[in-house]
């Protein structure tokens, strides 16, 4: 996938990393339930590696906390991501990485919707459709080459926490 | 003699044809006893050495070498000469013989009578005929004579080597060659090439590597070679620049660290040519870095480079490279500082900072160039991040550099202090502290203004972080300018403490008082300030006792705490000691004994006494001890009697010699006092008591832990080194034995005690002791007591990082029990068990693959845990386990 020596977007803008989430007194209290919130979802996906650059999705501003919507009661999670350039061929792969990361990290009760930020990609609809199709996502992960690339996007992420 | 040679022939025959290895030792004994000579041995071997079978020849040489290993001390120079010639010749023989030949040669090189020049010839033949590396490092130093030939021989034999053991050896030899002053001659580049082709090292040892060579060792060994001599500079620097382009993070870090290392060896003339290239690479790494490791390595390298160029002595005709280099740096960084777009401001600031910390000249240059623009920045646009850099930067500069900017800096700091933003205030406080460290920078009037600002902040600022920064800053300033604080701050604070306006704002009033008290304690480091501040605190205590003041209990306790803080931090001079001895202690004691009717705070007051430095003799010690003993045994208020017991323990610990609760036992244990054994034995016997067992087990935790309040070094307690290890070695056997013999329902007490003890042991000791204790610890995981589960999990986790083989055989039990604990009612147990499961994912893949599906299924549950902290541990662990055995995973 990323084998080509020529990068599509060789000189991307780099954004500041967010700091660690601050611990509150409630976090330490056994009896208080912490709801799953936007920041928690964002923390799950912000350090996913970009397939092209040695940078995280957060640093490339592909994911932002404002584009994360979670409803703990209704069991829904929505994540919008913004490819760095409108013709980015990595869009599907990035979306798939986000989806896989969330599937592995969230309770089963959640319905996960990963989509491209409206108006930021040439083939937005096609990519969104692929990502929303459970069967196609499952089939993609059967492909060991694709799974390898996805795992590599997630691997350093797991290492740095 | 005839008998001797008959014996010899027999021995040789049995060794070579009869394959009896023990005959070698017999031969050596015979030789030593003088029954025959070494030359006779060679003669007797003659037939076998000339055999057509390589195995027979090998066996013959083996006997000779074995004998030489034991008898090399008895040889004469002539004999050695002959034997060496023989061995050198044998090197050309069949390869099965080579190992024995080498062994024999090694034995010969240990001879004290090694003929001059022989080392050279040994090496020559070694390089010529041997195709495996051998340890040449223990050969004598005649090698230098061999010069370039030796280097060349070395290069040839290392070339293409792949075995990490040989590589490590080769790097060490290469380093010796470089440092030993061997003549590298025209082979400098060859030597560099043959070693640098391994750079950067990418080596992961096989899972069951018996040699224990790590990547780190190889990296360091190679770095020592590459950075060993400036003569490599022309080859190494381009290589580093090239490797910095690599995508592999570890390669970048290694390159940067190597660069840092060589900057300490090189001089400007080696670096000059490559400075633009190096700077471009460094800048890129810091500007676009993906990881903090690369960034900090890059900054360190930049500092080292700058330091290197600054250090160099210039010739009259050479350029000033420092200036050239700094021009480069400033040109690329300065304009970013003024850009409204903040993206590159931080990296630029960091680069400039790294440069300016390197040397005086560099900091002078950088400060002169950027200070005006920073100040202008500040004036035109009050932005937190800009001034933050300013703050960080100025703390690094030298005084004379800043002298020019003193006026404007001070006004910036003071105007920033009155801003509303907490971040800005904290930063400016930090700058103020930094400025104050350089005495010439702050004038008397500035200090007074600063004290005013600080006092105002103490009284008015609600934000906890800012308050903390204010207190720190005040503490630092008070060390240098006590007078201003005595005359301005202390009276203001005192007034505020006693103003006691109750009314509607009672809560905020209390908060203000708290801050005043803390600030008083913080500024009391100089004796002169202590003299002023402690009476204020004592006055609070007195008035609370007589009931005249309106102080709450918490406030009184906080007064005591602050007194303690002063006692701990005040400079330990005679003067301070006298203040304590003459004023504070008598007053406190008076207060305490006067009201011994056990109100809460009495023990707290007495507590503080135990903090006093040992040399200050506490008056009325005996009476106090009696009082305390009675208090601890009769009082039924739990807080009072524990503090009393602690106090008692604190005092006993400090008594010169001679003086039954756990704190007392601990006091003795810390000093490694003989009496402690009796007390711990008592505790052991209590473990099997059905009612007291659990409390007694917790007593062990008390024995092993670091005491927060009284029995620690801060309170000047007498803490002997390694008391924990000693306690463990003396008592672990008793514990295991007790566990084995106890009735099933009483075992939990022992498990609890064990987990407490093991938990407080240093890591190193834990690792060595764990295999033996493992069955017990696994047992402890299923013990219902949450405290036991938690302390067992926390001592298992570090061990799992580097699993001993004993653990692997117990994997089934370990995985099962830790998974069960992920649903424990206690949050801490859930977190600890998830960390253990995370650590388990690093075990050898084939061992844990069978558990993968089960673990993934079980970890789906804590993903929906009530607590976020548990969920995030579960996420990390589960993602690791997903990657296990998956393509692209590990």
GROMACS .gro file of N, CA and C in nm, chain B residues 122-204:
model
  249
  283UNK      N    1   5.233  -1.516   1.579
  283UNK     CA    2   5.109  -1.588   1.609
  283UNK      C    3   4.994  -1.523   1.534
  284UNK      N    4   4.989  -1.390   1.548
  284UNK     CA    5   4.876  -1.320   1.487
  284UNK      C    6   4.878  -1.333   1.337
  285UNK      N    7   4.998  -1.321   1.282
  285UNK     CA    8   5.008  -1.331   1.137
  285UNK      C    9   4.950  -1.464   1.091
  286UNK      N   10   4.992  -1.570   1.160
  286UNK     CA   11   4.941  -1.698   1.115
  286UNK      C   12   4.793  -1.713   1.144
  287UNK      N   13   4.750  -1.651   1.253
  287UNK     CA   14   4.606  -1.658   1.284
  287UNK      C   15   4.526  -1.594   1.172
  288UNK      N   16   4.568  -1.473   1.134
  288UNK     CA   17   4.492  -1.404   1.031
  288UNK      C   18   4.498  -1.479   0.899
  289UNK      N   19   4.613  -1.541   0.878
  289UNK     CA   20   4.633  -1.610   0.752
  289UNK      C   21   4.544  -1.733   0.742
  290UNK      N   22   4.539  -1.808   0.849
  290UNK     CA   23   4.485  -1.943   0.837
  290UNK      C   24   4.351  -1.965   0.905
  291UNK      N   25   4.314  -1.876   0.996
  291UNK     CA   26   4.191  -1.904   1.069
  291UNK      C   27   4.077  -1.824   1.010
  292UNK      N   28   3.965  -1.890   0.994
  292UNK     CA   29   3.853  -1.822   0.932
  292UNK      C   30   3.743  -1.788   1.030
  293UNK      N   31   3.773  -1.803   1.155
  293UNK     CA   32   3.677  -1.766   1.259
  293UNK      C   33   3.748  -1.667   1.350
  294UNK      N   34   3.668  -1.577   1.406
  294UNK     CA   35   3.732  -1.481   1.496
  294UNK      C   36   3.776  -1.548   1.626
  295UNK      N   37   3.887  -1.502   1.676
  295UNK     CA   38   3.933  -1.552   1.804
  295UNK      C   39   3.966  -1.432   1.891
  296UNK      N   40   3.971  -1.459   2.015
  296UNK     CA   41   4.000  -1.350   2.106
  296UNK      C   42   4.147  -1.314   2.098
  297UNK      N   43   4.174  -1.205   2.031
  297UNK     CA   44   4.312  -1.162   2.023
  297UNK      C   45   4.342  -1.058   2.129
  298UNK      N   46   4.237  -1.020   2.200
  298UNK     CA   47   4.255  -0.905   2.288
  298UNK      C   48   4.347  -0.935   2.405
  299UNK      N   49   4.365  -1.063   2.438
  299UNK     CA   50   4.449  -1.090   2.553
  299UNK      C   51   4.596  -1.112   2.515
  300UNK      N   52   4.628  -1.085   2.391
  300UNK     CA   53   4.768  -1.101   2.353
  300UNK      C   54   4.846  -0.976   2.390
  301UNK      N   55   4.973  -0.994   2.413
  301UNK     CA   56   5.055  -0.881   2.460
  301UNK      C   57   5.061  -0.768   2.358
  302UNK      N   58   5.119  -0.658   2.403
  302UNK     CA   59   5.105  -0.537   2.324
  302UNK      C   60   5.215  -0.519   2.220
  303UNK      N   61   5.285  -0.624   2.188
  303UNK     CA   62   5.382  -0.611   2.081
  303UNK      C   63   5.314  -0.586   1.949
  304UNK      N   64   5.178  -0.599   1.952
  304UNK     CA   65   5.104  -0.589   1.828
  304UNK      C   66   5.124  -0.457   1.759
  305UNK      N   67   5.153  -0.353   1.839
  305UNK     CA   68   5.163  -0.222   1.778
  305UNK      C   69   5.266  -0.220   1.667
  306UNK      N   70   5.369  -0.296   1.690
  306UNK     CA   71   5.474  -0.302   1.589
  306UNK      C   72   5.421  -0.348   1.456
  307UNK      N   73   5.318  -0.428   1.464
  307UNK     CA   74   5.261  -0.483   1.343
  307UNK      C   75   5.188  -0.376   1.263
  308UNK      N   76   5.139  -0.271   1.339
  308UNK     CA   77   5.081  -0.152   1.278
  308UNK      C   78   4.974  -0.183   1.177
  309UNK      N   79   4.986  -0.118   1.065
  309UNK     CA   80   4.882  -0.125   0.963
  309UNK      C   81   4.852  -0.269   0.922
  310UNK      N   82   4.954  -0.355   0.925
  310UNK     CA   83   4.929  -0.493   0.885
  310UNK      C   84   4.827  -0.558   0.977
  311UNK      N   85   4.845  -0.530   1.105
  311UNK     CA   86   4.752  -0.587   1.203
  311UNK      C   87   4.612  -0.538   1.175
  312UNK      N   88   4.600  -0.406   1.156
  312UNK     CA   89   4.468  -0.349   1.129
  312UNK      C   90   4.407  -0.415   1.007
  313UNK      N   91   4.491  -0.430   0.907
  313UNK     CA   92   4.440  -0.488   0.784
  313UNK      C   93   4.393  -0.631   0.808
  314UNK      N   94   4.473  -0.706   0.881
  314UNK     CA   95   4.436  -0.843   0.912
  314UNK      C   96   4.304  -0.846   0.987
  315UNK      N   97   4.291  -0.757   1.080
  315UNK     CA   98   4.169  -0.749   1.160
  315UNK      C   99   4.049  -0.720   1.069
  316UNK      N  100   4.067  -0.619   0.985
  316UNK     CA  101   3.958  -0.580   0.895
  316UNK      C  102   3.915  -0.699   0.811
  317UNK      N  103   4.014  -0.771   0.759
  317UNK     CA  104   3.981  -0.884   0.674
  317UNK      C  105   3.904  -0.990   0.748
  318UNK      N  106   3.943  -1.015   0.872
  318UNK     CA  107   3.877  -1.125   0.941
  318UNK      C  108   3.739  -1.087   0.993
  319UNK      N  109   3.718  -0.957   1.016
  319UNK     CA  110   3.586  -0.916   1.065
  319UNK      C  111   3.486  -0.911   0.951
  320UNK      N  112   3.535  -0.879   0.832
  320UNK     CA  113   3.448  -0.853   0.719
  320UNK      C  114   3.342  -0.962   0.702
  321UNK      N  115   3.217  -0.920   0.699
  321UNK     CA  116   3.109  -1.013   0.672
  321UNK      C  117   3.063  -1.092   0.792
  322UNK      N  118   3.118  -1.062   0.907
  322UNK     CA  119   3.080  -1.136   1.027
  322UNK      C  120   2.932  -1.114   1.058
  323UNK      N  121   2.864  -1.220   1.105
  323UNK     CA  122   2.722  -1.205   1.136
  323UNK      C  123   2.687  -1.244   1.279
  324UNK      N  124   2.768  -1.324   1.341
  324UNK     CA  125   2.733  -1.374   1.474
  324UNK      C  126   2.748  -1.261   1.577
  325UNK      N  127   2.641  -1.232   1.653
  325UNK     CA  128   2.648  -1.119   1.747
  325UNK      C  129   2.760  -1.132   1.850
  326UNK      N  130   2.793  -1.254   1.890
  326UNK     CA  131   2.901  -1.269   1.989
  326UNK      C  132   3.032  -1.219   1.931
  327UNK      N  133   3.060  -1.266   1.806
  327UNK     CA  134   3.184  -1.225   1.743
  327UNK      C  135   3.185  -1.076   1.716
  328UNK      N  136   3.066  -1.023   1.680
  328UNK     CA  137   3.059  -0.880   1.650
  328UNK      C  138   3.092  -0.798   1.774
  329UNK      N  139   3.034  -0.841   1.885
  329UNK     CA  140   3.057  -0.768   2.008
  329UNK      C  141   3.208  -0.765   2.038
  330UNK      N  142   3.268  -0.882   2.021
  330UNK     CA  143   3.412  -0.895   2.044
  330UNK      C  144   3.488  -0.807   1.945
  331UNK      N  145   3.445  -0.814   1.818
  331UNK     CA  146   3.514  -0.738   1.714
  331UNK      C  147   3.508  -0.589   1.744
  332UNK      N  148   3.390  -0.541   1.790
  332UNK     CA  149   3.377  -0.399   1.822
  332UNK      C  150   3.471  -0.362   1.938
  333UNK      N  151   3.478  -0.453   2.034
  333UNK     CA  152   3.565  -0.422   2.148
  333UNK      C  153   3.711  -0.416   2.104
  334UNK      N  154   3.747  -0.509   2.018
  334UNK     CA  155   3.886  -0.508   1.970
  334UNK      C  156   3.912  -0.381   1.890
  335UNK      N  157   3.814  -0.347   1.803
  335UNK     CA  158   3.832  -0.228   1.720
  335UNK      C  159   3.851  -0.105   1.808
  336UNK      N  160   3.774  -0.100   1.919
  336UNK     CA  161   3.787   0.014   2.007
  336UNK      C  162   3.927   0.018   2.068
  337UNK      N  163   3.976  -0.102   2.105
  337UNK     CA  164   4.112  -0.107   2.160
  337UNK      C  165   4.213  -0.063   2.057
  338UNK      N  166   4.191  -0.105   1.933
  338UNK     CA  167   4.284  -0.066   1.828
  338UNK      C  168   4.290   0.085   1.818
  339UNK      N  169   4.168   0.146   1.822
  339UNK     CA  170   4.162   0.292   1.806
  339UNK      C  171   4.225   0.363   1.925
  340UNK      N  172   4.186   0.318   2.043
  340UNK     CA  173   4.233   0.388   2.162
  340UNK      C  174   4.377   0.353   2.198
  341UNK      N  175   4.420   0.235   2.156
  341UNK     CA  176   4.553   0.191   2.194
  341UNK      C  177   4.663   0.257   2.113
  342UNK      N  178   4.623   0.348   2.025
  342UNK     CA  179   4.724   0.420   1.948
  342UNK      C  180   4.790   0.336   1.840
  343UNK      N  181   4.720   0.234   1.791
  343UNK     CA  182   4.776   0.158   1.679
  343UNK      C  183   4.781   0.247   1.557
  344UNK      N  184   4.874   0.218   1.472
  344UNK     CA  185   4.884   0.297   1.350
  344UNK      C  186   4.780   0.246   1.251
  345UNK      N  187   4.679   0.327   1.227
  345UNK     CA  188   4.573   0.281   1.138
  345UNK      C  189   4.619   0.286   0.993
  346UNK      N  190   4.717   0.374   0.968
  346UNK     CA  191   4.773   0.382   0.834
  346UNK      C  192   4.667   0.408   0.730
  347UNK      N  193   4.687   0.346   0.618
  347UNK     CA  194   4.594   0.373   0.509
  347UNK      C  195   4.465   0.293   0.522
  348UNK      N  196   4.455   0.219   0.633
  348UNK     CA  197   4.336   0.136   0.646
  348UNK      C  198   4.227   0.200   0.730
  349UNK      N  199   4.243   0.331   0.760
  349UNK     CA  200   4.141   0.400   0.839
  349UNK      C  201   4.003   0.379   0.780
  350UNK      N  202   3.994   0.406   0.651
  350UNK     CA  203   3.863   0.397   0.590
  350UNK      C  204   3.812   0.253   0.593
  351UNK      N  205   3.905   0.157   0.569
  351UNK     CA  206   3.864   0.017   0.570
  351UNK      C  207   3.808  -0.021   0.706
  352UNK      N  208   3.881   0.021   0.811
  352UNK     CA  209   3.836  -0.013   0.946
  352UNK      C  210   3.698   0.048   0.971
  353UNK      N  211   3.682   0.172   0.923
  353UNK     CA  212   3.553   0.237   0.941
  353UNK      C  213   3.444   0.161   0.865
  354UNK      N  214   3.476   0.129   0.739
  354UNK     CA  215   3.376   0.062   0.656
  354UNK      C  216   3.331  -0.069   0.717
  355UNK      N  217   3.427  -0.144   0.765
  355UNK     CA  218   3.396  -0.279   0.809
  355UNK      C  219   3.313  -0.276   0.937
  356UNK      N  220   3.325  -0.169   1.015
  356UNK     CA  221   3.242  -0.161   1.135
  356UNK      C  222   3.113  -0.084   1.108
  357UNK      N  223   3.125   0.024   1.027
  357UNK     CA  224   3.008   0.110   1.012
  357UNK      C  225   2.900   0.044   0.928
  358UNK      N  226   2.932  -0.065   0.858
  358UNK     CA  227   2.827  -0.128   0.779
  358UNK      C  228   2.721  -0.188   0.868
  359UNK      N  229   2.750  -0.199   0.997
  359UNK     CA  230   2.648  -0.252   1.089
  359UNK      C  231   2.562  -0.141   1.147
  360UNK      N  232   2.595  -0.015   1.114
  360UNK     CA  233   2.526   0.097   1.176
  360UNK      C  234   2.406   0.139   1.094
  361UNK      N  235   2.289   0.173   1.146
  361UNK     CA  236   2.255   0.150   1.286
  361UNK      C  237   2.219   0.005   1.312
  362UNK      N  238   2.248  -0.041   1.429
  362UNK     CA  239   2.229  -0.182   1.458
  362UNK      C  240   2.082  -0.215   1.474
  363UNK      N  241   2.040  -0.320   1.402
  363UNK     CA  242   1.904  -0.367   1.418
  363UNK      C  243   1.914  -0.514   1.455
  364UNK      N  244   1.900  -0.543   1.580
  364UNK     CA  245   1.923  -0.680   1.625
  364UNK      C  246   1.822  -0.714   1.733
  365UNK      N  247   1.745  -0.818   1.709
  365UNK     CA  248   1.660  -0.862   1.820
  365UNK      C  249   1.702  -1.003   1.856
   0.00000   0.00000   0.00000
